[in-house]
């Protein structure tokens, strides 16, 4: 960023989520603890899937990618927030700000498409079990995973580059706890209406298209499950799918609440709280949801603990 007189780099100021009060110190400690648990939980999920041959299936490979994205997402936000709070500094460089925007959008967008891929995997497993090895082969699994990363990366690169191309000649105080494109664009001293329309289109593409695919997959799954004769088979299908639906509901619900609402209904403080939920709390919930509701993961964890700790 350049000011009007010279080429000095001027940092942005993140107003943050916490103040230096006793209550906020307690909340900050809670966030830090949740961050550590999130890293440990998702890392454990990746290790279990990698180490246990019984989990070497497309479903668990996609789940390991989800855990990796969650680890990276929470690591993009919390460490910088923690450093700023502990050192009583709120600044972030334009480069750091651009990196946060890019990584956040890459991981958030990638996770949307990855959840859609996971719903397709469940559709094939339940509706076409005999053809599952053919329809969900390793090549398709890798293509869907790579596509999720690439689509998220393309969105992140375009939005980060466009956001930082605007002149910021007045306030550089970002009313958020991390660099988010909409919060940063509000500070630009230029007409951003075209870019804001572009961001809205990106939201539709990155949120509604994967969500539509997920809803179609689960509509077909529900129809198939209701026609099953075996109660045990119905219960197993519902148990498997309920974990994924819980994650989908949490992730897409919070994202759509922030990015798809009309401007007249938006509140910066509400957005910060909801952003904290899906950037900090959702990543720690995912491994808990999948491990508690999944018998195979619990058995793999038991075998792993017996092998290395008992």
PDB file of C-alpha atoms in Angstrom:
ATOM      1  CA  UNK A   1       0.000   0.000   0.000  1.00  0.00           C
ATOM      2  CA  UNK A   2       1.251   3.484  -0.758  1.00  0.00           C
ATOM      3  CA  UNK A   3       0.245   6.747   0.845  1.00  0.00           C
ATOM      4  CA  UNK A   4      -0.103   9.947  -1.172  1.00  0.00           C
ATOM      5  CA  UNK A   5       3.343  11.290  -0.311  1.00  0.00           C
ATOM      6  CA  UNK A   6       5.781   8.377  -0.481  1.00  0.00           C
ATOM      7  CA  UNK A   7       6.093   4.645  -0.971  1.00  0.00           C
ATOM      8  CA  UNK A   8       6.135   3.692   2.714  1.00  0.00           C
ATOM      9  CA  UNK A   9       4.303   0.486   3.476  1.00  0.00           C
ATOM     10  CA  UNK A  10       1.405   1.203   5.838  1.00  0.00           C
ATOM     11  CA  UNK A  11       0.020  -1.707   7.806  1.00  0.00           C
ATOM     12  CA  UNK A  12      -3.638  -2.410   8.435  1.00  0.00           C
ATOM     13  CA  UNK A  13      -5.042  -2.466  11.968  1.00  0.00           C
ATOM     14  CA  UNK A  14      -7.156  -5.432  13.094  1.00  0.00           C
ATOM     15  CA  UNK A  15      -9.554  -4.267  15.815  1.00  0.00           C
ATOM     16  CA  UNK A  16      -9.846  -7.880  16.944  1.00  0.00           C
ATOM     17  CA  UNK A  17     -12.352  -9.904  18.898  1.00  0.00           C
ATOM     18  CA  UNK A  18     -11.136  -9.336  22.466  1.00  0.00           C
ATOM     19  CA  UNK A  19     -10.239  -6.434  24.737  1.00  0.00           C
ATOM     20  CA  UNK A  20      -7.932  -6.611  27.752  1.00  0.00           C
ATOM     21  CA  UNK A  21     -10.644  -7.282  30.318  1.00  0.00           C
ATOM     22  CA  UNK A  22     -10.890 -10.225  32.695  1.00  0.00           C
ATOM     23  CA  UNK A  23     -13.838 -11.736  30.818  1.00  0.00           C
ATOM     24  CA  UNK A  24     -12.165 -11.335  27.425  1.00  0.00           C
ATOM     25  CA  UNK A  25      -8.946 -12.844  28.815  1.00  0.00           C
ATOM     26  CA  UNK A  26     -10.960 -15.913  29.844  1.00  0.00           C
ATOM     27  CA  UNK A  27     -12.607 -16.088  26.390  1.00  0.00           C
ATOM     28  CA  UNK A  28      -9.204 -15.742  24.715  1.00  0.00           C
ATOM     29  CA  UNK A  29      -7.854 -18.634  26.813  1.00  0.00           C
ATOM     30  CA  UNK A  30     -10.878 -20.714  25.744  1.00  0.00           C
ATOM     31  CA  UNK A  31     -10.234 -19.935  22.064  1.00  0.00           C
ATOM     32  CA  UNK A  32      -6.569 -20.887  22.467  1.00  0.00           C
ATOM     33  CA  UNK A  33      -7.537 -24.171  24.123  1.00  0.00           C
ATOM     34  CA  UNK A  34     -10.077 -24.911  21.366  1.00  0.00           C
ATOM     35  CA  UNK A  35      -7.380 -24.151  18.762  1.00  0.00           C
ATOM     36  CA  UNK A  36      -4.997 -26.679  20.335  1.00  0.00           C
ATOM     37  CA  UNK A  37      -7.752 -29.317  20.636  1.00  0.00           C
ATOM     38  CA  UNK A  38      -8.712 -28.684  17.002  1.00  0.00           C
ATOM     39  CA  UNK A  39      -5.142 -29.243  15.817  1.00  0.00           C
ATOM     40  CA  UNK A  40      -4.785 -32.397  17.904  1.00  0.00           C
ATOM     41  CA  UNK A  41      -8.193 -33.814  16.917  1.00  0.00           C
ATOM     42  CA  UNK A  42      -7.767 -33.260  13.195  1.00  0.00           C
ATOM     43  CA  UNK A  43      -4.144 -34.452  13.255  1.00  0.00           C
ATOM     44  CA  UNK A  44      -5.258 -37.615  15.064  1.00  0.00           C
ATOM     45  CA  UNK A  45      -7.961 -38.188  12.443  1.00  0.00           C
ATOM     46  CA  UNK A  46      -5.378 -37.907   9.637  1.00  0.00           C
ATOM     47  CA  UNK A  47      -2.971 -40.266  11.453  1.00  0.00           C
ATOM     48  CA  UNK A  48      -5.692 -42.871  12.086  1.00  0.00           C
ATOM     49  CA  UNK A  49      -6.807 -42.841   8.455  1.00  0.00           C
ATOM     50  CA  UNK A  50      -3.207 -43.093   7.235  1.00  0.00           C
ATOM     51  CA  UNK A  51      -2.152 -45.838   9.675  1.00  0.00           C
ATOM     52  CA  UNK A  52      -5.210 -48.121   9.626  1.00  0.00           C
ATOM     53  CA  UNK A  53      -5.613 -50.173   6.398  1.00  0.00           C
ATOM     54  CA  UNK A  54      -9.333 -50.630   7.156  1.00  0.00           C
ATOM     55  CA  UNK A  55      -9.803 -46.886   6.657  1.00  0.00           C
ATOM     56  CA  UNK A  56      -8.087 -46.788   3.259  1.00  0.00           C
ATOM     57  CA  UNK A  57     -11.337 -46.084   1.405  1.00  0.00           C
ATOM     58  CA  UNK A  58     -12.541 -43.061  -0.613  1.00  0.00           C
ATOM     59  CA  UNK A  59     -14.813 -41.935   2.238  1.00  0.00           C
ATOM     60  CA  UNK A  60     -11.976 -41.748   4.742  1.00  0.00           C
ATOM     61  CA  UNK A  61      -9.520 -40.284   2.247  1.00  0.00           C
ATOM     62  CA  UNK A  62     -11.958 -37.402   1.697  1.00  0.00           C
ATOM     63  CA  UNK A  63     -12.400 -37.116   5.458  1.00  0.00           C
ATOM     64  CA  UNK A  64      -8.619 -36.838   5.897  1.00  0.00           C
ATOM     65  CA  UNK A  65      -8.594 -33.979   3.379  1.00  0.00           C
ATOM     66  CA  UNK A  66     -11.386 -32.268   5.329  1.00  0.00           C
ATOM     67  CA  UNK A  67      -9.312 -32.588   8.507  1.00  0.00           C
ATOM     68  CA  UNK A  68      -6.279 -31.137   6.710  1.00  0.00           C
ATOM     69  CA  UNK A  69      -8.320 -28.163   5.468  1.00  0.00           C
ATOM     70  CA  UNK A  70      -9.722 -27.593   8.967  1.00  0.00           C
ATOM     71  CA  UNK A  71      -6.223 -27.631  10.480  1.00  0.00           C
ATOM     72  CA  UNK A  72      -4.973 -25.120   7.935  1.00  0.00           C
ATOM     73  CA  UNK A  73      -8.068 -22.906   8.264  1.00  0.00           C
ATOM     74  CA  UNK A  74      -7.819 -22.535  12.031  1.00  0.00           C
ATOM     75  CA  UNK A  75      -4.026 -22.055  11.745  1.00  0.00           C
ATOM     76  CA  UNK A  76      -4.567 -19.221   9.267  1.00  0.00           C
ATOM     77  CA  UNK A  77      -6.619 -17.239  11.794  1.00  0.00           C
ATOM     78  CA  UNK A  78      -5.820 -18.034  15.434  1.00  0.00           C
ATOM     79  CA  UNK A  79      -1.988 -17.723  15.666  1.00  0.00           C
ATOM     80  CA  UNK A  80      -1.960 -14.154  14.290  1.00  0.00           C
ATOM     81  CA  UNK A  81      -4.915 -13.220  16.497  1.00  0.00           C
ATOM     82  CA  UNK A  82      -3.119 -14.683  19.537  1.00  0.00           C
ATOM     83  CA  UNK A  83       0.160 -12.881  18.793  1.00  0.00           C
ATOM     84  CA  UNK A  84      -1.633  -9.547  18.375  1.00  0.00           C
ATOM     85  CA  UNK A  85      -3.536 -10.003  21.633  1.00  0.00           C
ATOM     86  CA  UNK A  86      -0.582 -11.183  23.736  1.00  0.00           C
ATOM     87  CA  UNK A  87       1.825  -8.554  22.385  1.00  0.00           C
ATOM     88  CA  UNK A  88      -0.843  -5.825  22.503  1.00  0.00           C
ATOM     89  CA  UNK A  89      -0.376  -5.016  18.838  1.00  0.00           C
ATOM     90  CA  UNK A  90      -3.096  -5.056  16.205  1.00  0.00           C
ATOM     91  CA  UNK A  91      -1.151  -4.440  13.009  1.00  0.00           C
ATOM     92  CA  UNK A  92      -0.929  -6.709   9.978  1.00  0.00           C
ATOM     93  CA  UNK A  93       1.050  -6.009   6.815  1.00  0.00           C
ATOM     94  CA  UNK A  94      -0.644  -5.809   3.396  1.00  0.00           C
ATOM     95  CA  UNK A  95       1.216  -9.012   2.448  1.00  0.00           C
ATOM     96  CA  UNK A  96       0.010 -10.774   5.589  1.00  0.00           C
ATOM     97  CA  UNK A  97      -3.499  -9.494   4.969  1.00  0.00           C
ATOM     98  CA  UNK A  98      -3.452 -10.765   1.381  1.00  0.00           C
ATOM     99  CA  UNK A  99      -2.137 -14.146   2.554  1.00  0.00           C
ATOM    100  CA  UNK A 100      -4.970 -14.461   5.084  1.00  0.00           C
ATOM    101  CA  UNK A 101      -7.606 -13.595   2.464  1.00  0.00           C
ATOM    102  CA  UNK A 102      -6.114 -16.078  -0.020  1.00  0.00           C
ATOM    103  CA  UNK A 103      -5.783 -18.949   2.459  1.00  0.00           C
ATOM    104  CA  UNK A 104      -9.176 -18.337   4.049  1.00  0.00           C
ATOM    105  CA  UNK A 105     -11.001 -18.334   0.693  1.00  0.00           C
ATOM    106  CA  UNK A 106      -8.949 -21.249  -0.662  1.00  0.00           C
ATOM    107  CA  UNK A 107      -9.706 -23.429   2.347  1.00  0.00           C
ATOM    108  CA  UNK A 108     -13.307 -22.270   2.792  1.00  0.00           C
ATOM    109  CA  UNK A 109     -14.153 -22.683  -0.895  1.00  0.00           C
ATOM    110  CA  UNK A 110     -12.259 -25.954  -1.135  1.00  0.00           C
ATOM    111  CA  UNK A 111     -14.148 -27.319   1.861  1.00  0.00           C
ATOM    112  CA  UNK A 112     -17.492 -26.490   0.205  1.00  0.00           C
ATOM    113  CA  UNK A 113     -16.650 -28.604  -2.844  1.00  0.00           C
ATOM    114  CA  UNK A 114     -15.046 -31.322  -0.718  1.00  0.00           C
ATOM    115  CA  UNK A 115     -18.266 -31.675   1.297  1.00  0.00           C
ATOM    116  CA  UNK A 116     -20.130 -32.023  -2.011  1.00  0.00           C
ATOM    117  CA  UNK A 117     -17.694 -34.783  -3.045  1.00  0.00           C
ATOM    118  CA  UNK A 118     -18.273 -36.529   0.292  1.00  0.00           C
ATOM    119  CA  UNK A 119     -22.047 -36.417  -0.242  1.00  0.00           C
ATOM    120  CA  UNK A 120     -21.589 -38.003  -3.694  1.00  0.00           C
ATOM    121  CA  UNK A 121     -19.477 -40.721  -2.073  1.00  0.00           C
ATOM    122  CA  UNK A 122     -22.308 -41.473   0.384  1.00  0.00           C
ATOM    123  CA  UNK A 123     -24.848 -41.471  -2.465  1.00  0.00           C
ATOM    124  CA  UNK A 124     -22.862 -44.070  -4.419  1.00  0.00           C
ATOM    125  CA  UNK A 125     -22.210 -46.198  -1.302  1.00  0.00           C
ATOM    126  CA  UNK A 126     -25.896 -46.328  -0.318  1.00  0.00           C
ATOM    127  CA  UNK A 127     -27.704 -46.205  -3.672  1.00  0.00           C
ATOM    128  CA  UNK A 128     -25.219 -48.215  -5.791  1.00  0.00           C
ATOM    129  CA  UNK A 129     -23.243 -50.379  -3.315  1.00  0.00           C
ATOM    130  CA  UNK A 130     -22.322 -53.082  -5.840  1.00  0.00           C
ATOM    131  CA  UNK A 131     -20.882 -50.510  -8.256  1.00  0.00           C
ATOM    132  CA  UNK A 132     -19.122 -48.494  -5.533  1.00  0.00           C
ATOM    133  CA  UNK A 133     -15.557 -49.678  -6.375  1.00  0.00           C
ATOM    134  CA  UNK A 134     -16.122 -48.690 -10.018  1.00  0.00           C
ATOM    135  CA  UNK A 135     -17.975 -45.398  -9.525  1.00  0.00           C
ATOM    136  CA  UNK A 136     -15.765 -44.191  -6.638  1.00  0.00           C
ATOM    137  CA  UNK A 137     -12.390 -45.329  -7.948  1.00  0.00           C
ATOM    138  CA  UNK A 138      -9.079 -43.873  -6.809  1.00  0.00           C
ATOM    139  CA  UNK A 139      -8.695 -41.686  -9.901  1.00  0.00           C
ATOM    140  CA  UNK A 140     -12.080 -39.999  -9.431  1.00  0.00           C
ATOM    141  CA  UNK A 141     -11.395 -39.540  -5.733  1.00  0.00           C
ATOM    142  CA  UNK A 142      -8.091 -37.785  -6.460  1.00  0.00           C
ATOM    143  CA  UNK A 143      -9.685 -35.664  -9.195  1.00  0.00           C
ATOM    144  CA  UNK A 144     -12.467 -34.481  -6.878  1.00  0.00           C
ATOM    145  CA  UNK A 145      -9.956 -33.663  -4.147  1.00  0.00           C
ATOM    146  CA  UNK A 146      -7.626 -31.790  -6.516  1.00  0.00           C
ATOM    147  CA  UNK A 147     -10.611 -29.980  -8.031  1.00  0.00           C
ATOM    148  CA  UNK A 148     -11.728 -28.823  -4.580  1.00  0.00           C
ATOM    149  CA  UNK A 149      -8.282 -27.378  -3.815  1.00  0.00           C
ATOM    150  CA  UNK A 150      -7.938 -25.763  -7.259  1.00  0.00           C
ATOM    151  CA  UNK A 151     -11.397 -24.157  -7.287  1.00  0.00           C
ATOM    152  CA  UNK A 152     -10.859 -22.781  -3.796  1.00  0.00           C
ATOM    153  CA  UNK A 153      -7.380 -21.548  -4.766  1.00  0.00           C
ATOM    154  CA  UNK A 154      -8.647 -19.801  -7.906  1.00  0.00           C
ATOM    155  CA  UNK A 155     -11.330 -17.990  -5.905  1.00  0.00           C
ATOM    156  CA  UNK A 156      -8.817 -17.012  -3.212  1.00  0.00           C
ATOM    157  CA  UNK A 157      -6.248 -15.748  -5.715  1.00  0.00           C
ATOM    158  CA  UNK A 158      -8.743 -13.615  -7.646  1.00  0.00           C
ATOM    159  CA  UNK A 159     -10.349 -12.055  -4.595  1.00  0.00           C
ATOM    160  CA  UNK A 160      -7.098 -11.456  -2.689  1.00  0.00           C
ATOM    161  CA  UNK A 161      -5.476  -9.824  -5.726  1.00  0.00           C
ATOM    162  CA  UNK A 162      -8.492  -7.643  -6.483  1.00  0.00           C
ATOM    163  CA  UNK A 163      -8.952  -6.591  -2.847  1.00  0.00           C
ATOM    164  CA  UNK A 164      -5.349  -5.453  -2.447  1.00  0.00           C
ATOM    165  CA  UNK A 165      -5.433  -3.570  -5.769  1.00  0.00           C
ATOM    166  CA  UNK A 166      -7.758  -0.900  -4.330  1.00  0.00           C
ATOM    167  CA  UNK A 167      -6.312   2.305  -2.850  1.00  0.00           C
ATOM    168  CA  UNK A 168      -6.692   2.618   0.923  1.00  0.00           C
ATOM    169  CA  UNK A 169      -6.063   6.274   1.618  1.00  0.00           C
ATOM    170  CA  UNK A 170      -8.143   6.864   4.754  1.00  0.00           C
ATOM    171  CA  UNK A 171      -8.782   4.560   7.701  1.00  0.00           C
ATOM    172  CA  UNK A 172      -6.911   1.263   7.791  1.00  0.00           C
ATOM    173  CA  UNK A 173      -8.765  -0.063  10.814  1.00  0.00           C
ATOM    174  CA  UNK A 174     -10.394  -3.399   9.927  1.00  0.00           C
ATOM    175  CA  UNK A 175     -13.303  -4.145  12.272  1.00  0.00           C
ATOM    176  CA  UNK A 176     -12.585  -7.866  12.392  1.00  0.00           C
ATOM    177  CA  UNK A 177     -10.173 -10.334  13.996  1.00  0.00           C
ATOM    178  CA  UNK A 178      -8.664 -11.394  10.652  1.00  0.00           C
ATOM    179  CA  UNK A 179      -8.366  -9.984   7.141  1.00  0.00           C
ATOM    180  CA  UNK A 180     -11.604 -10.768   5.363  1.00  0.00           C
ATOM    181  CA  UNK A 181     -12.247  -9.381   1.871  1.00  0.00           C
ATOM    182  CA  UNK A 182     -15.648  -7.726   2.594  1.00  0.00           C
ATOM    183  CA  UNK A 183     -14.324  -6.026   5.757  1.00  0.00           C
ATOM    184  CA  UNK A 184     -11.272  -4.732   3.900  1.00  0.00           C
ATOM    185  CA  UNK A 185     -13.181  -3.520   0.833  1.00  0.00           C
ATOM    186  CA  UNK A 186     -15.341  -1.293   3.071  1.00  0.00           C
ATOM    187  CA  UNK A 187     -12.215   0.811   3.726  1.00  0.00           C
ATOM    188  CA  UNK A 188     -11.296   1.369   0.057  1.00  0.00           C
ATOM    189  CA  UNK A 189     -11.437   4.967  -1.198  1.00  0.00           C
ATOM    190  CA  UNK A 190     -12.644   3.911  -4.657  1.00  0.00           C
ATOM    191  CA  UNK A 191     -15.814   2.612  -6.255  1.00  0.00           C
ATOM    192  CA  UNK A 192     -15.996  -1.062  -5.275  1.00  0.00           C
ATOM    193  CA  UNK A 193     -19.541  -1.794  -6.491  1.00  0.00           C
ATOM    194  CA  UNK A 194     -18.384  -3.938  -9.433  1.00  0.00           C
ATOM    195  CA  UNK A 195     -16.043  -5.942  -7.206  1.00  0.00           C
ATOM    196  CA  UNK A 196     -18.754  -6.384  -4.559  1.00  0.00           C
ATOM    197  CA  UNK A 197     -21.052  -7.762  -7.268  1.00  0.00           C
ATOM    198  CA  UNK A 198     -18.208 -10.080  -8.329  1.00  0.00           C
ATOM    199  CA  UNK A 199     -17.808 -11.246  -4.705  1.00  0.00           C
ATOM    200  CA  UNK A 200     -21.533 -11.963  -4.512  1.00  0.00           C
ATOM    201  CA  UNK A 201     -21.348 -14.062  -7.709  1.00  0.00           C
ATOM    202  CA  UNK A 202     -18.377 -15.942  -6.222  1.00  0.00           C
ATOM    203  CA  UNK A 203     -20.456 -16.646  -3.106  1.00  0.00           C
ATOM    204  CA  UNK A 204     -23.223 -18.096  -5.262  1.00  0.00           C
ATOM    205  CA  UNK A 205     -20.776 -20.289  -7.181  1.00  0.00           C
ATOM    206  CA  UNK A 206     -18.754 -21.421  -4.162  1.00  0.00           C
ATOM    207  CA  UNK A 207     -21.681 -21.917  -1.769  1.00  0.00           C
ATOM    208  CA  UNK A 208     -24.913 -22.602  -3.614  1.00  0.00           C
ATOM    209  CA  UNK A 209     -23.583 -24.958  -6.314  1.00  0.00           C
ATOM    210  CA  UNK A 210     -21.934 -27.376  -3.815  1.00  0.00           C
ATOM    211  CA  UNK A 211     -24.953 -27.058  -1.512  1.00  0.00           C
ATOM    212  CA  UNK A 212     -27.303 -27.909  -4.398  1.00  0.00           C
ATOM    213  CA  UNK A 213     -25.210 -31.005  -5.201  1.00  0.00           C
ATOM    214  CA  UNK A 214     -25.325 -32.036  -1.538  1.00  0.00           C
ATOM    215  CA  UNK A 215     -29.108 -31.590  -1.340  1.00  0.00           C
ATOM    216  CA  UNK A 216     -29.639 -33.614  -4.533  1.00  0.00           C
ATOM    217  CA  UNK A 217     -27.368 -36.401  -3.240  1.00  0.00           C
ATOM    218  CA  UNK A 218     -29.158 -36.611   0.096  1.00  0.00           C
ATOM    219  CA  UNK A 219     -32.609 -36.442  -1.479  1.00  0.00           C
ATOM    220  CA  UNK A 220     -31.687 -39.528  -3.523  1.00  0.00           C
ATOM    221  CA  UNK A 221     -30.171 -41.169  -0.436  1.00  0.00           C
ATOM    222  CA  UNK A 222     -33.317 -40.508   1.608  1.00  0.00           C
ATOM    223  CA  UNK A 223     -35.510 -42.008  -1.113  1.00  0.00           C
ATOM    224  CA  UNK A 224     -33.279 -45.107  -1.265  1.00  0.00           C
ATOM    225  CA  UNK A 225     -33.163 -45.528   2.528  1.00  0.00           C
ATOM    226  CA  UNK A 226     -36.950 -45.302   2.872  1.00  0.00           C
ATOM    227  CA  UNK A 227     -37.300 -48.158   0.366  1.00  0.00           C
ATOM    228  CA  UNK A 228     -34.896 -50.432   2.290  1.00  0.00           C
ATOM    229  CA  UNK A 229     -36.539 -53.522   3.788  1.00  0.00           C
ATOM    230  CA  UNK A 230     -33.985 -53.999   6.570  1.00  0.00           C
ATOM    231  CA  UNK A 231     -34.316 -51.779   9.646  1.00  0.00           C
ATOM    232  CA  UNK A 232     -30.645 -52.422  10.477  1.00  0.00           C
ATOM    233  CA  UNK A 233     -29.586 -51.213   7.009  1.00  0.00           C
ATOM    234  CA  UNK A 234     -31.735 -48.097   7.403  1.00  0.00           C
ATOM    235  CA  UNK A 235     -30.192 -47.355  10.795  1.00  0.00           C
ATOM    236  CA  UNK A 236     -26.639 -47.801   9.476  1.00  0.00           C
ATOM    237  CA  UNK A 237     -27.326 -45.493   6.502  1.00  0.00           C
ATOM    238  CA  UNK A 238     -28.875 -42.805   8.717  1.00  0.00           C
ATOM    239  CA  UNK A 239     -25.988 -43.022  11.205  1.00  0.00           C
ATOM    240  CA  UNK A 240     -23.375 -42.679   8.452  1.00  0.00           C
ATOM    241  CA  UNK A 241     -25.127 -39.750   6.782  1.00  0.00           C
ATOM    242  CA  UNK A 242     -26.145 -37.867   9.932  1.00  0.00           C
ATOM    243  CA  UNK A 243     -22.498 -37.066  10.756  1.00  0.00           C
ATOM    244  CA  UNK A 244     -21.914 -35.578   7.328  1.00  0.00           C
ATOM    245  CA  UNK A 245     -25.203 -33.650   7.398  1.00  0.00           C
ATOM    246  CA  UNK A 246     -24.315 -32.156  10.793  1.00  0.00           C
ATOM    247  CA  UNK A 247     -20.999 -30.870   9.408  1.00  0.00           C
ATOM    248  CA  UNK A 248     -22.709 -29.552   6.249  1.00  0.00           C
ATOM    249  CA  UNK A 249     -25.375 -27.762   8.286  1.00  0.00           C
ATOM    250  CA  UNK A 250     -22.844 -26.069  10.568  1.00  0.00           C
ATOM    251  CA  UNK A 251     -20.483 -25.023   7.788  1.00  0.00           C
ATOM    252  CA  UNK A 252     -22.913 -23.850   5.115  1.00  0.00           C
ATOM    253  CA  UNK A 253     -25.348 -22.347   7.624  1.00  0.00           C
ATOM    254  CA  UNK A 254     -22.776 -19.979   9.114  1.00  0.00           C
ATOM    255  CA  UNK A 255     -21.232 -19.066   5.743  1.00  0.00           C
ATOM    256  CA  UNK A 256     -24.593 -18.258   4.163  1.00  0.00           C
ATOM    257  CA  UNK A 257     -25.626 -16.238   7.229  1.00  0.00           C
ATOM    258  CA  UNK A 258     -22.622 -13.968   6.710  1.00  0.00           C
ATOM    259  CA  UNK A 259     -22.188 -13.777   2.948  1.00  0.00           C
ATOM    260  CA  UNK A 260     -25.693 -14.205   1.531  1.00  0.00           C
ATOM    261  CA  UNK A 261     -27.633 -11.763   3.737  1.00  0.00           C
ATOM    262  CA  UNK A 262     -28.768  -8.378   2.370  1.00  0.00           C
ATOM    263  CA  UNK A 263     -26.609  -5.445   3.518  1.00  0.00           C
ATOM    264  CA  UNK A 264     -29.504  -3.923   5.473  1.00  0.00           C
ATOM    265  CA  UNK A 265     -29.540  -6.953   7.796  1.00  0.00           C
ATOM    266  CA  UNK A 266     -25.803  -7.056   8.425  1.00  0.00           C
ATOM    267  CA  UNK A 267     -24.122  -6.193  11.712  1.00  0.00           C
ATOM    268  CA  UNK A 268     -20.337  -6.114  11.989  1.00  0.00           C
ATOM    269  CA  UNK A 269     -20.372  -7.383  15.578  1.00  0.00           C
ATOM    270  CA  UNK A 270     -22.738 -10.242  14.734  1.00  0.00           C
ATOM    271  CA  UNK A 271     -20.584 -11.150  11.721  1.00  0.00           C
ATOM    272  CA  UNK A 272     -17.481 -11.329  13.918  1.00  0.00           C
ATOM    273  CA  UNK A 273     -19.167 -13.725  16.353  1.00  0.00           C
ATOM    274  CA  UNK A 274     -20.470 -15.968  13.549  1.00  0.00           C
ATOM    275  CA  UNK A 275     -17.062 -15.834  11.810  1.00  0.00           C
ATOM    276  CA  UNK A 276     -15.454 -17.012  15.051  1.00  0.00           C
ATOM    277  CA  UNK A 277     -17.884 -19.931  15.088  1.00  0.00           C
ATOM    278  CA  UNK A 278     -17.019 -21.328  11.651  1.00  0.00           C
ATOM    279  CA  UNK A 279     -13.304 -20.434  11.634  1.00  0.00           C
ATOM    280  CA  UNK A 280     -12.503 -21.540  15.203  1.00  0.00           C
ATOM    281  CA  UNK A 281     -15.270 -23.756  16.591  1.00  0.00           C
ATOM    282  CA  UNK A 282     -16.383 -25.747  13.521  1.00  0.00           C
ATOM    283  CA  UNK A 283     -12.893 -27.249  12.875  1.00  0.00           C
ATOM    284  CA  UNK A 284     -12.851 -28.698  16.399  1.00  0.00           C
ATOM    285  CA  UNK A 285     -16.378 -30.104  16.042  1.00  0.00           C
ATOM    286  CA  UNK A 286     -15.746 -32.011  12.803  1.00  0.00           C
ATOM    287  CA  UNK A 287     -13.461 -34.753  14.219  1.00  0.00           C
ATOM    288  CA  UNK A 288     -15.721 -35.039  17.288  1.00  0.00           C
ATOM    289  CA  UNK A 289     -18.850 -35.487  15.139  1.00  0.00           C
ATOM    290  CA  UNK A 290     -17.215 -38.072  12.883  1.00  0.00           C
ATOM    291  CA  UNK A 291     -15.556 -40.038  15.691  1.00  0.00           C
ATOM    292  CA  UNK A 292     -18.575 -40.137  18.018  1.00  0.00           C
ATOM    293  CA  UNK A 293     -20.998 -41.174  15.261  1.00  0.00           C
ATOM    294  CA  UNK A 294     -18.648 -43.510  13.401  1.00  0.00           C
ATOM    295  CA  UNK A 295     -18.029 -47.037  14.656  1.00  0.00           C
ATOM    296  CA  UNK A 296     -15.081 -47.674  12.298  1.00  0.00           C
ATOM    297  CA  UNK A 297     -13.231 -44.553  13.494  1.00  0.00           C
ATOM    298  CA  UNK A 298     -13.798 -45.474  17.155  1.00  0.00           C
ATOM    299  CA  UNK A 299     -12.509 -49.000  16.533  1.00  0.00           C
ATOM    300  CA  UNK A 300      -9.456 -47.642  14.677  1.00  0.00           C
ATOM    301  CA  UNK A 301      -8.746 -45.285  17.593  1.00  0.00           C
ATOM    302  CA  UNK A 302      -9.049 -48.183  20.043  1.00  0.00           C
ATOM    303  CA  UNK A 303      -6.616 -50.341  18.017  1.00  0.00           C
ATOM    304  CA  UNK A 304      -4.163 -47.439  17.714  1.00  0.00           C
ATOM    305  CA  UNK A 305      -4.215 -46.754  21.471  1.00  0.00           C
ATOM    306  CA  UNK A 306      -3.801 -50.456  22.296  1.00  0.00           C
ATOM    307  CA  UNK A 307      -0.814 -50.671  19.956  1.00  0.00           C
ATOM    308  CA  UNK A 308       1.072 -47.586  21.143  1.00  0.00           C
ATOM    309  CA  UNK A 309      -0.118 -46.806  24.677  1.00  0.00           C
ATOM    310  CA  UNK A 310      -1.246 -50.053  26.308  1.00  0.00           C
TER     311      UNK A 310
END
